[in-house]
JSON list of C-alpha atoms and ligand atoms in Angstrom, two decimals:
[
{"chain": "Y", "resi": 1, "resn": "MET", "atom": "CA", "xyz": [-46.37, 204.14, 55.40]},
{"chain": "Y", "resi": 2, "resn": "LYS", "atom": "CA", "xyz": [-43.93, 201.51, 56.63]},
{"chain": "Y", "resi": 3, "resn": "GLU", "atom": "CA", "xyz": [-43.14, 198.91, 53.99]},
{"chain": "Y", "resi": 4, "resn": "GLY", "atom": "CA", "xyz": [-43.24, 195.26, 55.00]},
{"chain": "Y", "resi": 5, "resn": "LYS", "atom": "CA", "xyz": [-41.31, 192.33, 53.59]},
{"chain": "Y", "resi": 6, "resn": "LEU", "atom": "CA", "xyz": [-42.05, 190.54, 50.33]},
{"chain": "Y", "resi": 7, "resn": "ILE", "atom": "CA", "xyz": [-42.00, 186.77, 50.07]},
{"chain": "Y", "resi": 8, "resn": "VAL", "atom": "CA", "xyz": [-41.89, 185.64, 46.47]},
{"chain": "Y", "resi": 9, "resn": "VAL", "atom": "CA", "xyz": [-42.75, 181.98, 45.86]},
{"chain": "Y", "resi": 10, "resn": "SER", "atom": "CA", "xyz": [-42.10, 180.82, 42.32]},
{"chain": "Y", "resi": 11, "resn": "ALA", "atom": "CA", "xyz": [-42.21, 177.39, 40.77]},
{"chain": "Y", "resi": 12, "resn": "PRO", "atom": "CA", "xyz": [-43.30, 175.51, 37.69]},
{"chain": "Y", "resi": 13, "resn": "SER", "atom": "CA", "xyz": [-47.05, 174.96, 37.45]},
{"chain": "Y", "resi": 14, "resn": "GLY", "atom": "CA", "xyz": [-47.93, 171.72, 39.26]},
{"chain": "Y", "resi": 15, "resn": "SER", "atom": "CA", "xyz": [-45.05, 171.80, 41.76]},
{"chain": "Y", "resi": 16, "resn": "GLY", "atom": "CA", "xyz": [-47.36, 172.20, 44.75]},
{"chain": "Y", "resi": 17, "resn": "LYS", "atom": "CA", "xyz": [-46.59, 175.89, 45.11]},
{"chain": "Y", "resi": 18, "resn": "SER", "atom": "CA", "xyz": [-50.16, 177.03, 45.82]},
{"chain": "Y", "resi": 19, "resn": "THR", "atom": "CA", "xyz": [-50.57, 174.40, 48.55]},
{"chain": "Y", "resi": 20, "resn": "LEU", "atom": "CA", "xyz": [-47.38, 175.60, 50.23]},
{"chain": "Y", "resi": 21, "resn": "VAL", "atom": "CA", "xyz": [-48.40, 179.26, 49.96]},
{"chain": "Y", "resi": 22, "resn": "LYS", "atom": "CA", "xyz": [-51.79, 178.47, 51.53]},
{"chain": "Y", "resi": 23, "resn": "ALA", "atom": "CA", "xyz": [-50.11, 176.62, 54.40]},
{"chain": "Y", "resi": 24, "resn": "LEU", "atom": "CA", "xyz": [-47.86, 179.59, 55.03]},
{"chain": "Y", "resi": 25, "resn": "LEU", "atom": "CA", "xyz": [-50.85, 181.92, 55.25]},
{"chain": "Y", "resi": 26, "resn": "GLU", "atom": "CA", "xyz": [-52.36, 179.75, 57.99]},
{"chain": "Y", "resi": 27, "resn": "ASN", "atom": "CA", "xyz": [-49.58, 180.58, 60.45]},
{"chain": "Y", "resi": 28, "resn": "ASP", "atom": "CA", "xyz": [-49.70, 183.53, 62.83]},
{"chain": "Y", "resi": 29, "resn": "LEU", "atom": "CA", "xyz": [-47.23, 185.81, 61.03]},
{"chain": "Y", "resi": 30, "resn": "PRO", "atom": "CA", "xyz": [-48.80, 189.12, 59.85]},
{"chain": "Y", "resi": 31, "resn": "MET", "atom": "CA", "xyz": [-48.88, 188.13, 56.22]},
{"chain": "Y", "resi": 32, "resn": "ALA", "atom": "CA", "xyz": [-51.31, 188.53, 53.33]},
{"chain": "Y", "resi": 33, "resn": "PHE", "atom": "CA", "xyz": [-51.56, 187.02, 49.86]},
{"chain": "Y", "resi": 34, "resn": "SER", "atom": "CA", "xyz": [-50.88, 189.29, 46.89]},
{"chain": "Y", "resi": 35, "resn": "ILE", "atom": "CA", "xyz": [-53.93, 188.88, 44.68]},
{"chain": "Y", "resi": 36, "resn": "SER", "atom": "CA", "xyz": [-52.66, 189.15, 41.11]},
{"chain": "Y", "resi": 37, "resn": "ALA", "atom": "CA", "xyz": [-54.60, 190.51, 38.19]},
{"chain": "Y", "resi": 38, "resn": "THR", "atom": "CA", "xyz": [-55.07, 188.23, 35.19]},
{"chain": "Y", "resi": 39, "resn": "SER", "atom": "CA", "xyz": [-56.74, 188.30, 31.80]},
{"chain": "Y", "resi": 40, "resn": "ARG", "atom": "CA", "xyz": [-57.42, 184.54, 31.84]},
{"chain": "Y", "resi": 41, "resn": "PRO", "atom": "CA", "xyz": [-60.91, 183.34, 32.78]},
{"chain": "Y", "resi": 42, "resn": "PRO", "atom": "CA", "xyz": [-61.62, 181.83, 36.24]},
{"chain": "Y", "resi": 43, "resn": "ARG", "atom": "CA", "xyz": [-60.87, 178.10, 36.61]},
{"chain": "Y", "resi": 44, "resn": "GLY", "atom": "CA", "xyz": [-62.89, 175.70, 38.80]},
{"chain": "Y", "resi": 45, "resn": "LYS", "atom": "CA", "xyz": [-64.05, 177.41, 41.99]},
{"chain": "Y", "resi": 46, "resn": "GLU", "atom": "CA", "xyz": [-61.85, 180.48, 41.66]},
{"chain": "Y", "resi": 47, "resn": "GLN", "atom": "CA", "xyz": [-63.45, 183.72, 42.81]},
{"chain": "Y", "resi": 48, "resn": "ASP", "atom": "CA", "xyz": [-62.84, 187.28, 41.68]},
{"chain": "Y", "resi": 49, "resn": "GLY", "atom": "CA", "xyz": [-61.05, 189.34, 44.33]},
{"chain": "Y", "resi": 50, "resn": "ILE", "atom": "CA", "xyz": [-59.98, 186.21, 46.24]},
{"chain": "Y", "resi": 51, "resn": "ASP", "atom": "CA", "xyz": [-57.90, 184.07, 43.90]},
{"chain": "Y", "resi": 52, "resn": "TYR", "atom": "CA", "xyz": [-57.29, 186.74, 41.27]},
{"chain": "Y", "resi": 53, "resn": "HIS", "atom": "CA", "xyz": [-58.63, 190.07, 40.10]},
{"chain": "Y", "resi": 54, "resn": "PHE", "atom": "CA", "xyz": [-60.12, 188.81, 36.83]},
{"chain": "Y", "resi": 55, "resn": "PHE", "atom": "CA", "xyz": [-59.87, 191.43, 34.07]},
{"chain": "Y", "resi": 56, "resn": "THR", "atom": "CA", "xyz": [-60.96, 191.37, 30.45]},
{"chain": "Y", "resi": 57, "resn": "PRO", "atom": "CA", "xyz": [-57.99, 191.56, 28.04]},
{"chain": "Y", "resi": 58, "resn": "GLU", "atom": "CA", "xyz": [-59.03, 195.17, 27.28]},
{"chain": "Y", "resi": 59, "resn": "ALA", "atom": "CA", "xyz": [-59.19, 196.19, 30.95]},
{"chain": "Y", "resi": 60, "resn": "PHE", "atom": "CA", "xyz": [-55.79, 194.57, 31.55]},
{"chain": "Y", "resi": 61, "resn": "GLN", "atom": "CA", "xyz": [-54.23, 196.53, 28.66]},
{"chain": "Y", "resi": 62, "resn": "LYS", "atom": "CA", "xyz": [-55.71, 199.75, 30.06]},
{"chain": "Y", "resi": 63, "resn": "LYS", "atom": "CA", "xyz": [-54.03, 199.10, 33.44]},
{"chain": "Y", "resi": 64, "resn": "ILE", "atom": "CA", "xyz": [-50.71, 198.56, 31.64]},
{"chain": "Y", "resi": 65, "resn": "LEU", "atom": "CA", "xyz": [-51.03, 201.96, 29.97]},
{"chain": "Y", "resi": 66, "resn": "GLU", "atom": "CA", "xyz": [-51.88, 203.56, 33.33]},
{"chain": "Y", "resi": 67, "resn": "ASN", "atom": "CA", "xyz": [-48.64, 202.13, 34.76]},
{"chain": "Y", "resi": 68, "resn": "ALA", "atom": "CA", "xyz": [-50.72, 200.37, 37.41]},
{"chain": "Y", "resi": 69, "resn": "PHE", "atom": "CA", "xyz": [-48.48, 197.27, 37.63]},
{"chain": "Y", "resi": 70, "resn": "VAL", "atom": "CA", "xyz": [-45.29, 196.71, 39.64]},
{"chain": "Y", "resi": 71, "resn": "GLU", "atom": "CA", "xyz": [-44.69, 193.88, 37.18]},
{"chain": "Y", "resi": 72, "resn": "TYR", "atom": "CA", "xyz": [-46.80, 192.14, 34.57]},
{"chain": "Y", "resi": 73, "resn": "GLU", "atom": "CA", "xyz": [-46.19, 189.49, 31.99]},
{"chain": "Y", "resi": 74, "resn": "GLU", "atom": "CA", "xyz": [-47.74, 187.46, 29.21]},
{"chain": "Y", "resi": 75, "resn": "VAL", "atom": "CA", "xyz": [-47.18, 184.21, 31.10]},
{"chain": "Y", "resi": 76, "resn": "TYR", "atom": "CA", "xyz": [-48.98, 182.07, 28.50]},
{"chain": "Y", "resi": 77, "resn": "THR", "atom": "CA", "xyz": [-50.05, 183.01, 24.98]},
{"chain": "Y", "resi": 78, "resn": "ALA", "atom": "CA", "xyz": [-52.53, 185.92, 25.24]},
{"chain": "Y", "resi": 79, "resn": "LYS", "atom": "CA", "xyz": [-52.84, 185.37, 29.00]},
{"chain": "Y", "resi": 80, "resn": "PHE", "atom": "CA", "xyz": [-51.52, 188.23, 31.09]},
{"chain": "Y", "resi": 81, "resn": "TYR", "atom": "CA", "xyz": [-50.77, 188.23, 34.79]},
{"chain": "Y", "resi": 82, "resn": "GLY", "atom": "CA", "xyz": [-49.54, 191.09, 36.94]},
{"chain": "Y", "resi": 83, "resn": "THR", "atom": "CA", "xyz": [-49.11, 192.60, 40.39]},
{"chain": "Y", "resi": 84, "resn": "LEU", "atom": "CA", "xyz": [-50.97, 195.87, 40.94]},
{"chain": "Y", "resi": 85, "resn": "ARG", "atom": "CA", "xyz": [-49.13, 198.67, 42.77]},
{"chain": "Y", "resi": 86, "resn": "GLU", "atom": "CA", "xyz": [-52.20, 199.34, 44.89]},
{"chain": "Y", "resi": 87, "resn": "GLU", "atom": "CA", "xyz": [-52.18, 195.70, 46.05]},
{"chain": "Y", "resi": 88, "resn": "LEU", "atom": "CA", "xyz": [-48.79, 196.29, 47.72]},
{"chain": "Y", "resi": 89, "resn": "GLN", "atom": "CA", "xyz": [-49.75, 199.69, 49.12]},
{"chain": "Y", "resi": 90, "resn": "ASN", "atom": "CA", "xyz": [-52.98, 198.40, 50.67]},
{"chain": "Y", "resi": 91, "resn": "LYS", "atom": "CA", "xyz": [-51.30, 195.47, 52.36]},
{"chain": "Y", "resi": 92, "resn": "TRP", "atom": "CA", "xyz": [-48.32, 197.43, 53.62]},
{"chain": "Y", "resi": 93, "resn": "SER", "atom": "CA", "xyz": [-50.68, 200.10, 55.00]},
{"chain": "Y", "resi": 94, "resn": "ALA", "atom": "CA", "xyz": [-52.45, 197.33, 56.92]},
{"chain": "Y", "resi": 95, "resn": "GLY", "atom": "CA", "xyz": [-49.09, 196.36, 58.48]},
{"chain": "Y", "resi": 96, "resn": "GLN", "atom": "CA", "xyz": [-48.78, 193.11, 56.59]},
{"chain": "Y", "resi": 97, "resn": "HIS", "atom": "CA", "xyz": [-45.93, 191.34, 54.87]},
{"chain": "Y", "resi": 98, "resn": "ILE", "atom": "CA", "xyz": [-46.88, 190.10, 51.41]},
{"chain": "Y", "resi": 99, "resn": "ILE", "atom": "CA", "xyz": [-46.59, 186.66, 49.89]},
{"chain": "Y", "resi": 100, "resn": "PHE", "atom": "CA", "xyz": [-46.63, 186.17, 46.11]},
{"chain": "Y", "resi": 101, "resn": "ASP", "atom": "CA", "xyz": [-47.57, 183.09, 44.10]},
{"chain": "Y", "resi": 102, "resn": "ILE", "atom": "CA", "xyz": [-46.02, 184.24, 40.87]},
{"chain": "Y", "resi": 103, "resn": "ASP", "atom": "CA", "xyz": [-44.01, 182.84, 37.97]},
{"chain": "Y", "resi": 104, "resn": "VAL", "atom": "CA", "xyz": [-40.20, 182.76, 37.82]},
{"chain": "Y", "resi": 105, "resn": "VAL", "atom": "CA", "xyz": [-39.72, 185.88, 35.68]},
{"chain": "Y", "resi": 106, "resn": "GLY", "atom": "CA", "xyz": [-42.20, 187.90, 37.78]},
{"chain": "Y", "resi": 107, "resn": "GLY", "atom": "CA", "xyz": [-40.61, 186.65, 40.99]},
{"chain": "Y", "resi": 108, "resn": "LEU", "atom": "CA", "xyz": [-37.10, 187.67, 39.95]},
{"chain": "Y", "resi": 109, "resn": "ASN", "atom": "CA", "xyz": [-38.47, 191.00, 38.74]},
{"chain": "Y", "resi": 110, "resn": "ILE", "atom": "CA", "xyz": [-39.92, 191.77, 42.21]},
{"chain": "Y", "resi": 111, "resn": "LYS", "atom": "CA", "xyz": [-36.62, 190.68, 43.81]},
{"chain": "Y", "resi": 112, "resn": "SER", "atom": "CA", "xyz": [-34.64, 193.07, 41.59]},
{"chain": "Y", "resi": 113, "resn": "GLN", "atom": "CA", "xyz": [-36.96, 196.00, 42.41]},
{"chain": "Y", "resi": 114, "resn": "TYR", "atom": "CA", "xyz": [-36.96, 195.34, 46.17]},
{"chain": "Y", "resi": 115, "resn": "PRO", "atom": "CA", "xyz": [-33.69, 193.44, 46.76]},
{"chain": "Y", "resi": 116, "resn": "GLU", "atom": "CA", "xyz": [-33.34, 193.92, 50.53]},
{"chain": "Y", "resi": 117, "resn": "GLN", "atom": "CA", "xyz": [-37.02, 193.46, 51.37]},
{"chain": "Y", "resi": 118, "resn": "THR", "atom": "CA", "xyz": [-37.60, 190.34, 49.31]},
{"chain": "Y", "resi": 119, "resn": "LEU", "atom": "CA", "xyz": [-37.00, 186.68, 50.11]},
{"chain": "Y", "resi": 120, "resn": "SER", "atom": "CA", "xyz": [-37.27, 184.73, 46.86]},
{"chain": "Y", "resi": 121, "resn": "ILE", "atom": "CA", "xyz": [-38.18, 181.06, 47.21]},
{"chain": "Y", "resi": 122, "resn": "PHE", "atom": "CA", "xyz": [-38.16, 178.48, 44.43]},
{"chain": "Y", "resi": 123, "resn": "ILE", "atom": "CA", "xyz": [-40.27, 175.35, 44.88]},
{"chain": "Y", "resi": 124, "resn": "GLN", "atom": "CA", "xyz": [-38.78, 172.42, 43.03]},
{"chain": "Y", "resi": 125, "resn": "ALA", "atom": "CA", "xyz": [-40.96, 169.46, 42.07]},
{"chain": "Y", "resi": 126, "resn": "PRO", "atom": "CA", "xyz": [-39.03, 166.19, 42.55]},
{"chain": "Y", "resi": 127, "resn": "ASN", "atom": "CA", "xyz": [-38.95, 165.67, 38.76]},
{"chain": "Y", "resi": 128, "resn": "LEU", "atom": "CA", "xyz": [-40.81, 166.38, 35.51]},
{"chain": "Y", "resi": 129, "resn": "LYS", "atom": "CA", "xyz": [-42.72, 163.11, 35.61]},
{"chain": "Y", "resi": 130, "resn": "VAL", "atom": "CA", "xyz": [-44.26, 163.96, 38.97]},
{"chain": "Y", "resi": 131, "resn": "LEU", "atom": "CA", "xyz": [-45.03, 167.42, 37.67]},
{"chain": "Y", "resi": 132, "resn": "GLU", "atom": "CA", "xyz": [-46.82, 166.00, 34.64]},
{"chain": "Y", "resi": 133, "resn": "GLU", "atom": "CA", "xyz": [-48.84, 163.61, 36.82]},
{"chain": "Y", "resi": 134, "resn": "ARG", "atom": "CA", "xyz": [-49.91, 166.48, 39.08]},
{"chain": "Y", "resi": 135, "resn": "LEU", "atom": "CA", "xyz": [-50.94, 168.64, 36.13]},
{"chain": "Y", "resi": 136, "resn": "ARG", "atom": "CA", "xyz": [-52.98, 165.80, 34.63]},
{"chain": "Y", "resi": 137, "resn": "SER", "atom": "CA", "xyz": [-54.64, 164.82, 37.91]},
{"chain": "Y", "resi": 138, "resn": "ARG", "atom": "CA", "xyz": [-55.83, 168.42, 38.32]},
{"chain": "Y", "resi": 139, "resn": "ALA", "atom": "CA", "xyz": [-57.77, 167.85, 35.06]},
{"chain": "Y", "resi": 140, "resn": "THR", "atom": "CA", "xyz": [-58.68, 171.49, 34.66]},
{"chain": "Y", "resi": 141, "resn": "GLU", "atom": "CA", "xyz": [-56.80, 172.07, 31.42]},
{"chain": "Y", "resi": 142, "resn": "ASP", "atom": "CA", "xyz": [-56.90, 170.53, 27.98]},
{"chain": "Y", "resi": 143, "resn": "GLU", "atom": "CA", "xyz": [-53.92, 168.74, 26.41]},
{"chain": "Y", "resi": 144, "resn": "ALA", "atom": "CA", "xyz": [-52.51, 171.74, 24.52]},
{"chain": "Y", "resi": 145, "resn": "LEU", "atom": "CA", "xyz": [-52.46, 173.82, 27.71]},
{"chain": "Y", "resi": 146, "resn": "ILE", "atom": "CA", "xyz": [-50.85, 171.00, 29.68]},
{"chain": "Y", "resi": 147, "resn": "GLN", "atom": "CA", "xyz": [-48.10, 170.75, 27.04]},
{"chain": "Y", "resi": 148, "resn": "GLU", "atom": "CA", "xyz": [-47.55, 174.53, 27.17]},
{"chain": "Y", "resi": 149, "resn": "ARG", "atom": "CA", "xyz": [-47.25, 174.38, 30.96]},
{"chain": "Y", "resi": 150, "resn": "LEU", "atom": "CA", "xyz": [-44.82, 171.45, 30.79]},
{"chain": "Y", "resi": 151, "resn": "THR", "atom": "CA", "xyz": [-42.56, 173.21, 28.28]},
{"chain": "Y", "resi": 152, "resn": "LYS", "atom": "CA", "xyz": [-42.50, 176.30, 30.48]},
{"chain": "Y", "resi": 153, "resn": "ALA", "atom": "CA", "xyz": [-41.86, 174.14, 33.55]},
{"chain": "Y", "resi": 154, "resn": "GLN", "atom": "CA", "xyz": [-38.74, 172.63, 31.97]},
{"chain": "Y", "resi": 155, "resn": "LEU", "atom": "CA", "xyz": [-37.32, 176.09, 31.36]},
{"chain": "Y", "resi": 156, "resn": "GLU", "atom": "CA", "xyz": [-38.27, 177.31, 34.81]},
{"chain": "Y", "resi": 157, "resn": "MET", "atom": "CA", "xyz": [-36.50, 174.42, 36.54]},
{"chain": "Y", "resi": 158, "resn": "GLU", "atom": "CA", "xyz": [-33.25, 175.86, 35.21]},
{"chain": "Y", "resi": 159, "resn": "SER", "atom": "CA", "xyz": [-33.81, 179.17, 37.05]},
{"chain": "Y", "resi": 160, "resn": "ALA", "atom": "CA", "xyz": [-33.75, 177.69, 40.54]},
{"chain": "Y", "resi": 161, "resn": "THR", "atom": "CA", "xyz": [-30.18, 178.85, 41.22]},
{"chain": "Y", "resi": 162, "resn": "GLU", "atom": "CA", "xyz": [-31.21, 182.50, 40.87]},
{"chain": "Y", "resi": 163, "resn": "PHE", "atom": "CA", "xyz": [-33.41, 182.31, 43.99]},
{"chain": "Y", "resi": 164, "resn": "ASP", "atom": "CA", "xyz": [-32.42, 182.94, 47.63]},
{"chain": "Y", "resi": 165, "resn": "VAL", "atom": "CA", "xyz": [-33.88, 179.62, 48.78]},
{"chain": "Y", "resi": 166, "resn": "VAL", "atom": "CA", "xyz": [-34.75, 176.37, 46.97]},
{"chain": "Y", "resi": 167, "resn": "ILE", "atom": "CA", "xyz": [-37.21, 173.96, 48.59]},
{"chain": "Y", "resi": 168, "resn": "VAL", "atom": "CA", "xyz": [-37.67, 170.50, 47.09]},
{"chain": "Y", "resi": 169, "resn": "ASN", "atom": "CA", "xyz": [-41.29, 169.47, 47.43]},
{"chain": "Y", "resi": 170, "resn": "ASP", "atom": "CA", "xyz": [-41.05, 165.68, 47.58]},
{"chain": "Y", "resi": 171, "resn": "ASP", "atom": "CA", "xyz": [-42.42, 165.48, 51.13]},
{"chain": "Y", "resi": 172, "resn": "LEU", "atom": "CA", "xyz": [-45.17, 168.06, 51.59]},
{"chain": "Y", "resi": 173, "resn": "GLU", "atom": "CA", "xyz": [-45.06, 168.24, 55.41]},
{"chain": "Y", "resi": 174, "resn": "GLN", "atom": "CA", "xyz": [-41.29, 168.63, 55.38]},
{"chain": "Y", "resi": 175, "resn": "ALA", "atom": "CA", "xyz": [-41.51, 171.32, 52.68]},
{"chain": "Y", "resi": 176, "resn": "LYS", "atom": "CA", "xyz": [-44.15, 173.24, 54.70]},
{"chain": "Y", "resi": 177, "resn": "LYS", "atom": "CA", "xyz": [-41.96, 173.15, 57.80]},
{"chain": "Y", "resi": 178, "resn": "GLU", "atom": "CA", "xyz": [-38.84, 174.26, 55.96]},
{"chain": "Y", "resi": 179, "resn": "MET", "atom": "CA", "xyz": [-40.63, 177.11, 54.25]},
{"chain": "Y", "resi": 180, "resn": "PHE", "atom": "CA", "xyz": [-42.18, 178.35, 57.50]},
{"chain": "Y", "resi": 181, "resn": "GLN", "atom": "CA", "xyz": [-38.79, 178.39, 59.26]},
{"chain": "Y", "resi": 182, "resn": "LYS", "atom": "CA", "xyz": [-37.10, 180.31, 56.43]},
{"chain": "Y", "resi": 183, "resn": "VAL", "atom": "CA", "xyz": [-39.91, 182.86, 56.12]},
{"chain": "Y", "resi": 184, "resn": "LYS", "atom": "CA", "xyz": [-40.24, 183.41, 59.88]},
{"chain": "Y", "resi": 185, "resn": "ALA", "atom": "CA", "xyz": [-36.49, 184.06, 60.22]},
{"chain": "Y", "resi": 186, "resn": "PHE", "atom": "CA", "xyz": [-36.60, 186.52, 57.31]},
{"chain": "Y", "resi": 187, "resn": "VAL", "atom": "CA", "xyz": [-39.63, 188.56, 58.42]},
{"chain": "Y", "resi": 188, "resn": "GLU", "atom": "CA", "xyz": [-38.41, 188.74, 62.00]},
{"chain": "Y", "resi": 189, "resn": "GLN", "atom": "CA", "xyz": [-34.97, 190.07, 61.10]},
{"chain": "Y", "resi": 190, "resn": "ALA", "atom": "CA", "xyz": [-34.66, 193.87, 61.22]},
{"chain": "M", "resi": 201, "resn": "LIG", "atom": "P1", "xyz": [-52.42, 179.92, 36.85]},
{"chain": "M", "resi": 201, "resn": "LIG", "atom": "O1", "xyz": [-53.06, 180.20, 35.53]},
{"chain": "M", "resi": 201, "resn": "LIG", "atom": "O2", "xyz": [-52.08, 178.46, 37.02]},
{"chain": "M", "resi": 201, "resn": "LIG", "atom": "O3", "xyz": [-53.21, 180.45, 38.03]},
{"chain": "M", "resi": 201, "resn": "LIG", "atom": "O4", "xyz": [-51.05, 180.71, 36.89]},
{"chain": "M", "resi": 201, "resn": "LIG", "atom": "C1", "xyz": [-50.16, 180.60, 35.85]},
{"chain": "M", "resi": 201, "resn": "LIG", "atom": "C2", "xyz": [-48.82, 181.17, 36.22]},
{"chain": "M", "resi": 201, "resn": "LIG", "atom": "O5", "xyz": [-48.89, 182.60, 36.36]},
{"chain": "M", "resi": 201, "resn": "LIG", "atom": "C3", "xyz": [-48.31, 180.64, 37.56]},
{"chain": "M", "resi": 201, "resn": "LIG", "atom": "O6", "xyz": [-46.93, 180.29, 37.40]},
{"chain": "M", "resi": 201, "resn": "LIG", "atom": "C4", "xyz": [-48.50, 181.81, 38.45]},
{"chain": "M", "resi": 201, "resn": "LIG", "atom": "O7", "xyz": [-47.57, 181.78, 39.52]},
{"chain": "M", "resi": 201, "resn": "LIG", "atom": "C5", "xyz": [-48.22, 182.98, 37.52]},
{"chain": "M", "resi": 201, "resn": "LIG", "atom": "N1", "xyz": [-48.69, 184.25, 38.04]},
{"chain": "M", "resi": 201, "resn": "LIG", "atom": "C6", "xyz": [-49.77, 184.45, 38.84]},
{"chain": "M", "resi": 201, "resn": "LIG", "atom": "N2", "xyz": [-49.86, 185.74, 39.16]},
{"chain": "M", "resi": 201, "resn": "LIG", "atom": "C7", "xyz": [-48.81, 186.38, 38.57]},
{"chain": "M", "resi": 201, "resn": "LIG", "atom": "C8", "xyz": [-48.37, 187.74, 38.56]},
{"chain": "M", "resi": 201, "resn": "LIG", "atom": "O8", "xyz": [-48.94, 188.64, 39.17]},
{"chain": "M", "resi": 201, "resn": "LIG", "atom": "N3", "xyz": [-47.25, 188.01, 37.82]},
{"chain": "M", "resi": 201, "resn": "LIG", "atom": "C9", "xyz": [-46.58, 187.05, 37.15]},
{"chain": "M", "resi": 201, "resn": "LIG", "atom": "N4", "xyz": [-45.50, 187.41, 36.50]},
{"chain": "M", "resi": 201, "resn": "LIG", "atom": "N5", "xyz": [-46.97, 185.76, 37.15]},
{"chain": "M", "resi": 201, "resn": "LIG", "atom": "C10", "xyz": [-48.08, 185.42, 37.86]}
]
């Protein structure tokens, strides 16, 4: 099995990361989305096997014990997220590069396990106020969860320098273009 490239996209919640990842998947590069496993319940229109593999907390713990994850983490209190080994194997076998929408710690973890194969990208929101507005306008979380996400976002902003590429998302179209150029150059290099 030939292994493809890994494109890690990390950013604070609300930075527009998911929008940018979706845009990248609409180009013609052979690239697939890494569907993470999570123990949190589905939000809005999210579907099992498309947005996430939704696991019960018990099923998630069982996978940890089976060493089924390349990386996993308790991203928020009692809410686990992780990348399944079989997710990478299936996509590589299909000849695809893999793009990850994953948090900062998980992203850097993947980069350290696959240093040559991975391009790590950090999406920076213009500032915390914009981030807060985006989180509130999404209106899918209650106040305590928004506060938890904002606290984590502040910490994550400080990790930007550890990534290969930083893209500031103040102009969405510009950010999409920049990301596409960087990713295309990386996947096409030997
Ligand atoms: P959300 O609940 O908003 O979908 O995701 C919460 C956070 O978990 C986001 O920062 C998201 O990128 C991160 N996340 C999603 N999947 C994974 C994963 O497989 N591993 C890690 N470490 N974080 C993930």
